[in-house]
CSV table of N, CA and C in Angstrom, one decimal:
chain,number,residue,atom,x,y,z
A,9,UNK,N,7.4,-17.2,-12.1
A,9,UNK,CA,6.6,-17.2,-13.4
A,9,UNK,C,5.4,-15.8,-12.8
A,10,UNK,N,4.9,-15.9,-12.1
A,10,UNK,CA,4.4,-15.3,-11.5
A,10,UNK,C,4.2,-14.0,-10.5
A,11,UNK,N,3.7,-12.8,-10.2
A,11,UNK,CA,4.3,-12.0,-9.3
A,11,UNK,C,3.5,-12.1,-7.9
A,12,UNK,N,4.3,-11.8,-7.1
A,12,UNK,CA,4.1,-11.9,-5.6
A,12,UNK,C,2.8,-11.2,-5.4
A,13,UNK,N,2.2,-11.4,-4.2
A,13,UNK,CA,0.7,-10.6,-4.2
A,13,UNK,C,0.5,-11.3,-2.7
A,14,UNK,N,-0.1,-9.9,-2.0
A,14,UNK,CA,-0.5,-10.3,-0.4
A,14,UNK,C,-1.9,-9.6,-0.9
A,15,UNK,N,-3.0,-10.4,-0.2
A,15,UNK,CA,-4.8,-9.8,-0.5
A,15,UNK,C,-5.2,-9.9,1.0
A,16,UNK,N,-5.5,-8.7,1.5
A,16,UNK,CA,-6.0,-8.7,3.0
A,16,UNK,C,-7.7,-8.6,2.9
A,17,UNK,N,-8.1,-9.5,3.2
A,17,UNK,CA,-9.6,-9.5,3.2
A,17,UNK,C,-10.5,-8.6,4.0
A,18,UNK,N,-11.6,-8.7,3.1
A,18,UNK,CA,-12.6,-7.7,4.1
A,18,UNK,C,-12.7,-8.0,5.5
A,19,UNK,N,-13.0,-6.8,6.7
A,19,UNK,CA,-13.2,-6.9,7.9
A,19,UNK,C,-12.3,-7.4,9.1
A,20,UNK,N,-10.7,-7.2,7.9
A,20,UNK,CA,-9.5,-7.6,8.9
A,20,UNK,C,-8.6,-6.4,9.3
A,21,UNK,N,-8.2,-6.4,10.7
A,21,UNK,CA,-8.0,-5.4,10.9
A,21,UNK,C,-6.4,-5.6,11.1
A,22,UNK,N,-5.2,-5.1,10.9
A,22,UNK,CA,-4.0,-5.0,11.6
A,22,UNK,C,-3.3,-4.0,11.9
A,23,UNK,N,-2.9,-4.3,13.2
A,23,UNK,CA,-1.9,-3.1,13.7
A,23,UNK,C,-0.3,-3.5,13.8
A,24,UNK,N,0.4,-3.0,13.1
A,24,UNK,CA,1.5,-3.1,13.1
A,24,UNK,C,1.9,-2.8,11.3
A,25,UNK,N,2.9,-3.7,10.7
A,25,UNK,CA,3.3,-3.3,9.3
A,25,UNK,C,3.1,-4.2,8.5
A,26,UNK,N,2.9,-3.9,7.3
A,26,UNK,CA,2.6,-5.2,6.2
A,26,UNK,C,3.9,-4.6,5.0
A,27,UNK,N,4.5,-5.3,4.9
A,27,UNK,CA,5.7,-5.2,3.7
A,27,UNK,C,5.8,-6.3,2.6
A,28,UNK,N,5.8,-5.5,1.3
A,28,UNK,CA,6.1,-6.5,0.2
A,28,UNK,C,7.1,-5.9,-0.6
A,29,UNK,N,8.1,-6.8,-0.7
A,29,UNK,CA,9.3,-6.3,-1.4
A,29,UNK,C,9.8,-7.5,-2.0
A,30,UNK,N,10.6,-7.0,-3.3
A,30,UNK,CA,11.2,-7.8,-4.1
A,30,UNK,C,12.7,-8.0,-4.2
A,31,UNK,N,13.5,-8.8,-4.3
A,31,UNK,CA,14.9,-8.6,-4.0
A,31,UNK,C,15.5,-8.6,-5.4
A,32,UNK,N,14.6,-9.0,-6.3
A,32,UNK,CA,15.2,-9.0,-7.5
A,32,UNK,C,13.6,-8.4,-8.7
A,33,UNK,N,13.4,-6.8,-8.4
A,33,UNK,CA,12.2,-6.4,-8.8
A,33,UNK,C,12.3,-6.4,-10.5
A,34,UNK,N,11.2,-6.8,-10.7
A,34,UNK,CA,11.0,-7.1,-12.0
A,34,UNK,C,9.7,-5.9,-12.6
A,35,UNK,N,9.8,-4.7,-13.3
A,35,UNK,CA,8.8,-3.9,-13.9
A,35,UNK,C,7.7,-4.7,-14.6
A,36,UNK,N,7.8,-5.9,-15.2
A,36,UNK,CA,6.7,-6.0,-15.9
A,36,UNK,C,5.8,-7.2,-14.7
A,37,UNK,N,6.5,-7.7,-13.9
A,37,UNK,CA,5.8,-8.5,-12.6
A,37,UNK,C,5.9,-8.1,-11.2
A,38,UNK,N,5.6,-6.5,-11.4
A,38,UNK,CA,5.4,-5.9,-10.1
A,38,UNK,C,4.5,-6.6,-8.5
A,39,UNK,N,4.9,-6.4,-7.6
A,39,UNK,CA,4.4,-7.3,-6.3
A,39,UNK,C,3.0,-6.5,-6.2
A,40,UNK,N,2.4,-7.2,-5.6
A,40,UNK,CA,0.6,-6.7,-5.4
A,40,UNK,C,0.0,-6.9,-4.1
A,41,UNK,N,-0.5,-5.6,-3.6
A,41,UNK,CA,-0.9,-5.6,-2.4
A,41,UNK,C,-2.3,-5.0,-2.6
A,42,UNK,N,-3.2,-6.3,-2.1
A,42,UNK,CA,-4.8,-5.6,-2.2
A,42,UNK,C,-5.5,-5.1,-0.8
A,43,UNK,N,-6.0,-4.4,-0.3
A,43,UNK,CA,-6.5,-3.9,0.8
A,43,UNK,C,-7.9,-4.1,0.5
A,44,UNK,N,-8.7,-5.0,0.7
A,44,UNK,CA,-10.3,-5.3,0.5
A,44,UNK,C,-11.2,-4.1,1.3
A,45,UNK,N,-12.4,-4.2,0.9
A,45,UNK,CA,-13.2,-3.3,1.8
A,45,UNK,C,-13.6,-3.6,2.8
A,46,UNK,N,-13.8,-2.8,3.8
A,46,UNK,CA,-14.0,-2.7,5.3
A,46,UNK,C,-13.1,-3.4,5.9
A,47,UNK,N,-11.3,-3.3,5.5
A,47,UNK,CA,-10.4,-3.7,6.2
A,47,UNK,C,-9.8,-2.4,6.3
A,48,UNK,N,-8.8,-3.0,7.4
A,48,UNK,CA,-7.8,-1.2,8.1
A,48,UNK,C,-6.6,-1.8,8.4
A,49,UNK,N,-5.6,-1.0,8.2
A,49,UNK,CA,-4.1,-1.4,8.9
A,49,UNK,C,-3.7,-0.1,9.4
A,50,UNK,N,-3.5,-0.3,10.6
A,50,UNK,CA,-2.7,0.7,11.6
A,50,UNK,C,-1.4,0.5,11.5
A,51,UNK,N,-0.8,1.5,10.7
A,51,UNK,CA,0.7,1.1,11.0
A,51,UNK,C,1.3,1.5,9.5
A,52,UNK,N,2.3,1.2,9.2
A,52,UNK,CA,3.2,0.9,7.8
A,52,UNK,C,2.7,0.2,7.1
A,53,UNK,N,2.6,0.6,5.7
A,53,UNK,CA,2.2,-0.3,4.8
A,53,UNK,C,3.4,0.2,3.8
A,54,UNK,N,3.9,-0.6,2.7
A,54,UNK,CA,5.3,-0.5,2.0
A,54,UNK,C,5.0,-1.7,1.2
A,55,UNK,N,5.1,-1.2,-0.2
A,55,UNK,CA,4.8,-2.4,-1.1
A,55,UNK,C,5.8,-1.7,-2.4
A,56,UNK,N,6.8,-2.6,-2.4
A,56,UNK,CA,7.7,-2.3,-3.6
A,56,UNK,C,6.8,-2.6,-5.1
A,57,UNK,N,5.8,-2.3,-5.4
A,57,UNK,CA,4.8,-2.5,-6.7
A,57,UNK,C,4.1,-1.8,-6.6
A,58,UNK,N,2.9,-2.9,-6.6
A,58,UNK,CA,1.3,-1.8,-6.8
A,58,UNK,C,0.1,-2.0,-6.2
A,59,UNK,N,-0.5,-1.3,-5.4
A,59,UNK,CA,-1.2,-1.3,-4.4
A,59,UNK,C,-3.1,-1.0,-4.5
A,60,UNK,N,-3.8,-2.2,-4.6
A,60,UNK,CA,-5.1,-1.6,-4.8
A,60,UNK,C,-5.7,-1.3,-3.3
A,61,UNK,N,-6.0,-0.4,-3.0
A,61,UNK,CA,-6.7,0.2,-1.8
A,61,UNK,C,-8.1,0.6,-1.8
A,62,UNK,N,-8.8,-0.3,-1.2
A,62,UNK,CA,-10.6,-0.1,-1.2
A,62,UNK,C,-10.6,-0.3,0.1
A,63,UNK,N,-10.0,-0.4,1.2
A,63,UNK,CA,-10.1,-0.2,2.6
A,63,UNK,C,-9.7,1.0,3.4
A,64,UNK,N,-9.0,0.7,4.5
A,64,UNK,CA,-8.0,2.2,5.0
A,64,UNK,C,-6.9,1.8,6.1
A,65,UNK,N,-6.3,3.0,5.3
A,65,UNK,CA,-4.8,2.8,6.3
A,65,UNK,C,-4.7,3.9,6.9
A,66,UNK,N,-4.4,3.7,8.6
A,66,UNK,CA,-4.3,4.6,9.4
A,66,UNK,C,-2.8,4.7,10.1
A,67,UNK,N,-2.1,5.7,9.1
A,67,UNK,CA,-1.0,5.4,9.3
A,67,UNK,C,0.1,6.1,8.1
A,68,UNK,N,0.8,5.2,7.6
A,68,UNK,CA,2.1,5.7,6.6
A,68,UNK,C,1.7,4.5,5.3
A,69,UNK,N,1.8,5.0,3.8
A,69,UNK,CA,1.8,3.9,3.0
A,69,UNK,C,2.9,4.7,1.9
A,70,UNK,N,3.5,3.5,1.4
A,70,UNK,CA,4.5,3.8,0.3
A,70,UNK,C,4.3,2.9,-0.6
A,71,UNK,N,4.2,3.3,-2.2
A,71,UNK,CA,3.7,2.2,-2.5
A,71,UNK,C,4.4,2.6,-4.3
A,72,UNK,N,4.9,2.1,-5.1
A,72,UNK,CA,4.8,2.7,-6.2
A,72,UNK,C,4.3,3.0,-7.3
A,73,UNK,N,2.9,2.4,-7.3
A,73,UNK,CA,2.0,3.0,-8.0
A,73,UNK,C,0.4,2.1,-7.3
A,74,UNK,N,-0.8,3.1,-7.8
A,74,UNK,CA,-2.2,2.2,-7.2
A,74,UNK,C,-2.5,1.8,-8.4
A,75,UNK,N,-3.8,0.7,-8.4
A,75,UNK,CA,-4.2,-0.1,-9.2
A,75,UNK,C,-5.8,-0.6,-9.2
A,76,UNK,N,-6.5,-0.4,-10.0
A,76,UNK,CA,-8.0,-0.8,-9.5
A,76,UNK,C,-8.4,-1.7,-10.5
A,77,UNK,N,-8.8,-2.8,-10.2
A,77,UNK,CA,-9.4,-4.0,-10.7
A,77,UNK,C,-10.8,-4.1,-10.3
A,78,UNK,N,-11.9,-3.6,-11.5
A,78,UNK,CA,-13.5,-3.9,-11.5
A,78,UNK,C,-13.9,-4.9,-12.4
A,79,UNK,N,-15.0,-5.3,-12.2
A,79,UNK,CA,-15.8,-6.4,-13.3
A,79,UNK,C,-15.5,-6.3,-14.4
A,80,UNK,N,-15.3,-4.7,-15.2
A,80,UNK,CA,-15.6,-4.5,-16.2
A,80,UNK,C,-14.0,-3.9,-16.9
A,81,UNK,N,-12.9,-3.6,-16.2
A,81,UNK,CA,-11.8,-2.9,-16.7
A,81,UNK,C,-10.7,-2.5,-15.2
A,82,UNK,N,-9.4,-2.6,-16.1
A,82,UNK,CA,-8.4,-2.4,-14.6
A,82,UNK,C,-7.7,-1.0,-15.0
A,83,UNK,N,-7.4,-0.4,-14.0
A,83,UNK,CA,-6.9,1.2,-13.9
A,83,UNK,C,-6.0,1.3,-13.3
A,84,UNK,N,-4.7,1.8,-13.9
A,84,UNK,CA,-3.9,2.3,-13.2
A,84,UNK,C,-3.7,3.6,-12.6
A,85,UNK,N,-2.9,3.6,-11.0
A,85,UNK,CA,-3.2,4.8,-10.4
A,85,UNK,C,-4.7,5.5,-10.3
A,86,UNK,N,-5.4,4.8,-9.9
A,86,UNK,CA,-6.6,4.9,-9.8
A,86,UNK,C,-7.0,4.7,-8.0
A,87,UNK,N,-8.3,5.3,-7.4
A,87,UNK,CA,-8.6,4.8,-6.1
A,87,UNK,C,-9.9,5.1,-6.0
A,88,UNK,N,-10.8,3.9,-5.2
A,88,UNK,CA,-11.8,3.7,-5.5
A,88,UNK,C,-12.3,3.9,-4.0
A,89,UNK,N,-12.9,4.4,-3.3
A,89,UNK,CA,-13.2,4.8,-2.0
A,89,UNK,C,-11.8,4.5,-0.9
A,90,UNK,N,-10.9,4.1,-1.1
A,90,UNK,CA,-10.1,4.0,-0.5
A,90,UNK,C,-9.2,5.4,0.7
A,91,UNK,N,-9.0,4.8,1.8
A,91,UNK,CA,-8.6,6.0,3.0
A,91,UNK,C,-7.3,6.0,3.5
A,92,UNK,N,-6.5,7.3,3.6
A,92,UNK,CA,-5.1,7.1,4.1
A,92,UNK,C,-5.4,8.1,5.2
A,93,UNK,N,-5.0,7.7,6.2
A,93,UNK,CA,-4.9,8.8,7.2
A,93,UNK,C,-3.6,8.8,7.8
A,94,UNK,N,-3.5,9.8,8.9
A,94,UNK,CA,-2.2,9.7,9.8
A,94,UNK,C,-2.8,9.8,11.2
A,95,UNK,N,-3.8,9.2,11.9
A,95,UNK,CA,-4.2,9.8,13.3
A,95,UNK,C,-3.8,8.5,14.4
A,96,UNK,N,-2.6,8.1,14.3
A,96,UNK,CA,-1.9,7.2,15.2
A,96,UNK,C,-1.1,8.0,16.0
A,97,UNK,N,-1.5,7.3,17.4
A,97,UNK,CA,-0.8,7.8,18.8
A,97,UNK,C,0.6,8.1,18.6
A,98,UNK,N,1.2,9.5,19.2
A,98,UNK,CA,2.6,9.4,19.2
A,98,UNK,C,3.5,8.8,19.7
A,99,UNK,N,3.5,8.0,20.4
A,99,UNK,CA,4.0,7.0,20.7
A,99,UNK,C,4.2,5.7,20.0
A,100,UNK,N,3.1,6.0,18.7
A,100,UNK,CA,3.0,4.5,17.6
A,100,UNK,C,4.4,4.4,17.3
A,101,UNK,N,5.1,2.9,17.4
A,101,UNK,CA,6.4,2.4,16.5
A,101,UNK,C,6.3,1.5,15.9
A,102,UNK,N,7.0,1.5,14.5
A,102,UNK,CA,7.0,0.3,13.9
A,102,UNK,C,8.6,-0.2,13.3
A,103,UNK,N,8.4,-1.0,12.2
A,103,UNK,CA,10.0,-1.2,11.8
A,103,UNK,C,10.4,0.0,10.6
A,104,UNK,N,11.8,0.0,11.2
A,104,UNK,CA,12.6,0.8,10.5
A,104,UNK,C,13.0,0.1,9.2
A,105,UNK,N,12.2,0.3,8.0
A,105,UNK,CA,12.9,-0.6,6.9
A,105,UNK,C,13.7,0.5,6.0
A,106,UNK,N,13.8,1.9,6.3
A,106,UNK,CA,14.7,2.9,5.5
A,106,UNK,C,15.9,2.9,6.2
A,107,UNK,N,17.3,3.1,5.6
A,107,UNK,CA,18.2,3.1,6.3
A,107,UNK,C,17.9,5.0,6.6
A,108,UNK,N,19.2,5.0,7.8
A,108,UNK,CA,18.9,6.4,8.6
A,108,UNK,C,19.4,7.8,7.7
A,109,UNK,N,19.7,7.6,6.1
A,109,UNK,CA,20.4,8.5,5.4
A,109,UNK,C,18.6,9.1,4.4
A,110,UNK,N,17.8,8.0,4.8
A,110,UNK,CA,16.7,8.5,3.8
A,110,UNK,C,15.7,9.4,4.4
A,111,UNK,N,15.5,10.5,3.5
A,111,UNK,CA,14.9,11.4,4.0
A,111,UNK,C,13.5,11.5,3.1
A,112,UNK,N,12.1,11.5,4.2
A,112,UNK,CA,11.0,11.1,3.8
A,112,UNK,C,10.4,12.6,3.7
A,113,UNK,N,9.5,12.9,2.6
A,113,UNK,CA,8.7,14.0,2.4
A,113,UNK,C,7.6,13.8,1.9
A,114,UNK,N,6.4,14.3,2.4
A,114,UNK,CA,5.3,14.4,2.0
A,114,UNK,C,4.8,15.2,0.9
A,115,UNK,N,4.5,14.6,-0.3
A,115,UNK,CA,4.6,15.6,-1.4
A,115,UNK,C,3.3,16.4,-1.8
A,116,UNK,N,2.2,15.8,-1.2
A,116,UNK,CA,1.1,16.4,-1.5
A,116,UNK,C,-0.4,15.6,-1.0
A,117,UNK,N,-0.8,16.6,-0.1
A,117,UNK,CA,-2.2,16.1,0.2
A,117,UNK,C,-3.6,16.1,-1.1
A,118,UNK,N,-4.3,15.1,-1.3
A,118,UNK,CA,-5.5,15.4,-2.4
A,118,UNK,C,-6.3,15.7,-1.7
A,119,UNK,N,-7.1,16.4,-1.7
A,119,UNK,CA,-8.7,17.0,-1.0
A,119,UNK,C,-10.0,16.8,-2.1
Protein backbone atom coordinates (compact mmCIF):
# COMPACT_ATOMS: atom_id res chain seq x y z
CA UNK A 1 0.00 0.00 0.00
CA UNK A 2 2.93 2.37 0.53
CA UNK A 3 5.15 3.79 -2.17
CA UNK A 4 8.70 2.52 -2.61
CA UNK A 5 11.49 4.77 -1.42
CA UNK A 6 15.25 4.93 -1.16
CA UNK A 7 16.85 7.37 1.29
CA UNK A 8 20.56 8.03 1.02
CA UNK A 9 21.80 9.39 4.35
CA UNK A 10 24.13 12.27 5.15
CA UNK A 11 27.85 11.95 4.29
CA UNK A 12 27.24 8.89 2.09
CA UNK A 13 29.25 8.63 -1.15
CA UNK A 14 28.20 6.28 -3.95
CA UNK A 15 30.16 5.59 -7.12
CA UNK A 16 27.95 3.83 -9.65
CA UNK A 17 24.22 3.72 -10.30
CA UNK A 18 21.16 4.28 -8.15
CA UNK A 19 18.00 3.03 -9.87
CA UNK A 20 14.47 3.05 -8.51
CA UNK A 21 11.91 1.69 -10.93
CA UNK A 22 8.40 0.28 -10.68
CA UNK A 23 7.08 -2.58 -12.80
CA UNK A 24 3.52 -1.35 -12.21
CA UNK A 25 3.69 2.47 -11.95
CA UNK A 26 0.94 4.19 -9.98
CA UNK A 27 0.84 7.97 -10.34
CA UNK A 28 -0.73 8.25 -6.86
CA UNK A 29 2.15 6.39 -5.19
CA UNK A 30 5.28 7.30 -7.09
CA UNK A 31 8.60 5.80 -5.99
CA UNK A 32 10.68 8.32 -4.00
CA UNK A 33 14.41 8.92 -3.93
CA UNK A 34 15.90 11.21 -1.27
CA UNK A 35 19.52 12.29 -1.40
CA UNK A 36 20.35 13.89 1.97
CA UNK A 37 22.61 16.89 2.66
CA UNK A 38 26.37 16.34 2.28
CA UNK A 39 25.87 13.11 0.31
CA UNK A 40 27.23 12.54 -3.18
CA UNK A 41 26.54 10.15 -6.04
CA UNK A 42 29.02 9.87 -8.91
CA UNK A 43 27.32 8.11 -11.81
CA UNK A 44 23.79 7.49 -13.00
CA UNK A 45 20.67 8.26 -10.95
CA UNK A 46 17.37 7.05 -12.40
CA UNK A 47 14.12 7.52 -10.50
CA UNK A 48 10.83 6.55 -12.12
CA UNK A 49 9.08 8.79 -9.63
CA UNK A 50 10.06 11.82 -7.59
CA UNK A 51 13.44 12.90 -6.28
CA UNK A 52 14.35 15.08 -3.31
CA UNK A 53 17.85 16.38 -4.04
CA UNK A 54 19.57 17.97 -1.06
CA UNK A 55 23.04 16.60 -1.85
CA UNK A 56 25.15 16.37 -5.01
CA UNK A 57 25.03 14.25 -8.15
CA UNK A 58 28.10 14.16 -10.36
CA UNK A 59 26.85 12.48 -13.50
CA UNK A 60 23.35 12.06 -14.88
CA UNK A 61 19.95 12.39 -13.22
CA UNK A 62 16.70 11.15 -14.77
CA UNK A 63 13.55 11.72 -12.73
CA UNK A 64 9.87 12.31 -13.33
CA UNK A 65 9.68 15.22 -10.88
CA UNK A 66 11.39 16.86 -7.91
CA UNK A 67 9.92 17.29 -4.45
CA UNK A 68 10.99 19.08 -1.30
CA UNK A 69 9.78 18.35 2.23
CA UNK A 70 10.45 20.93 4.92
CA UNK A 71 9.26 21.14 8.52
CA UNK A 72 6.44 23.44 7.51
CA UNK A 73 5.34 22.21 4.06
CA UNK A 74 5.88 20.05 0.98
CA UNK A 75 6.66 21.38 -2.49
CA UNK A 76 6.66 19.85 -5.97
CA UNK A 77 9.35 20.61 -8.55
CA UNK A 78 11.52 22.56 -6.11
CA UNK A 79 15.22 22.22 -5.36
CA UNK A 80 17.03 23.54 -2.28
CA UNK A 81 20.84 23.54 -2.39
CA UNK A 82 20.92 20.43 -4.59
CA UNK A 83 23.71 20.17 -7.18
CA UNK A 84 23.87 18.25 -10.46
CA UNK A 85 27.13 18.41 -12.42
CA UNK A 86 28.72 16.27 -15.10
CA UNK A 87 32.42 16.17 -14.30
CA UNK A 88 32.85 12.42 -14.68
CA UNK A 89 36.04 11.01 -16.21
CA UNK A 90 35.79 10.33 -19.96
CA UNK A 91 36.15 6.58 -19.42
CA UNK A 92 33.51 6.38 -16.66
CA UNK A 93 30.94 3.72 -17.49
CA UNK A 94 27.68 2.76 -15.83
CA UNK A 95 24.66 0.50 -16.33
CA UNK A 96 22.86 0.81 -19.66
CA UNK A 97 19.23 0.97 -18.58
CA UNK A 98 18.00 2.43 -21.86
CA UNK A 99 17.48 0.44 -25.04
CA UNK A 100 19.65 1.35 -28.02
CA UNK A 101 16.84 3.20 -29.82
CA UNK A 102 16.32 5.72 -27.02
CA UNK A 103 17.65 9.16 -27.89
CA UNK A 104 18.65 11.28 -24.88
CA UNK A 105 18.74 15.07 -25.06
CA UNK A 106 19.61 17.81 -22.63
CA UNK A 107 16.57 20.07 -22.30
CA UNK A 108 18.28 23.09 -20.74
CA UNK A 109 20.70 24.16 -18.05
CA UNK A 110 19.39 26.46 -15.35
CA UNK A 111 21.88 29.07 -14.23
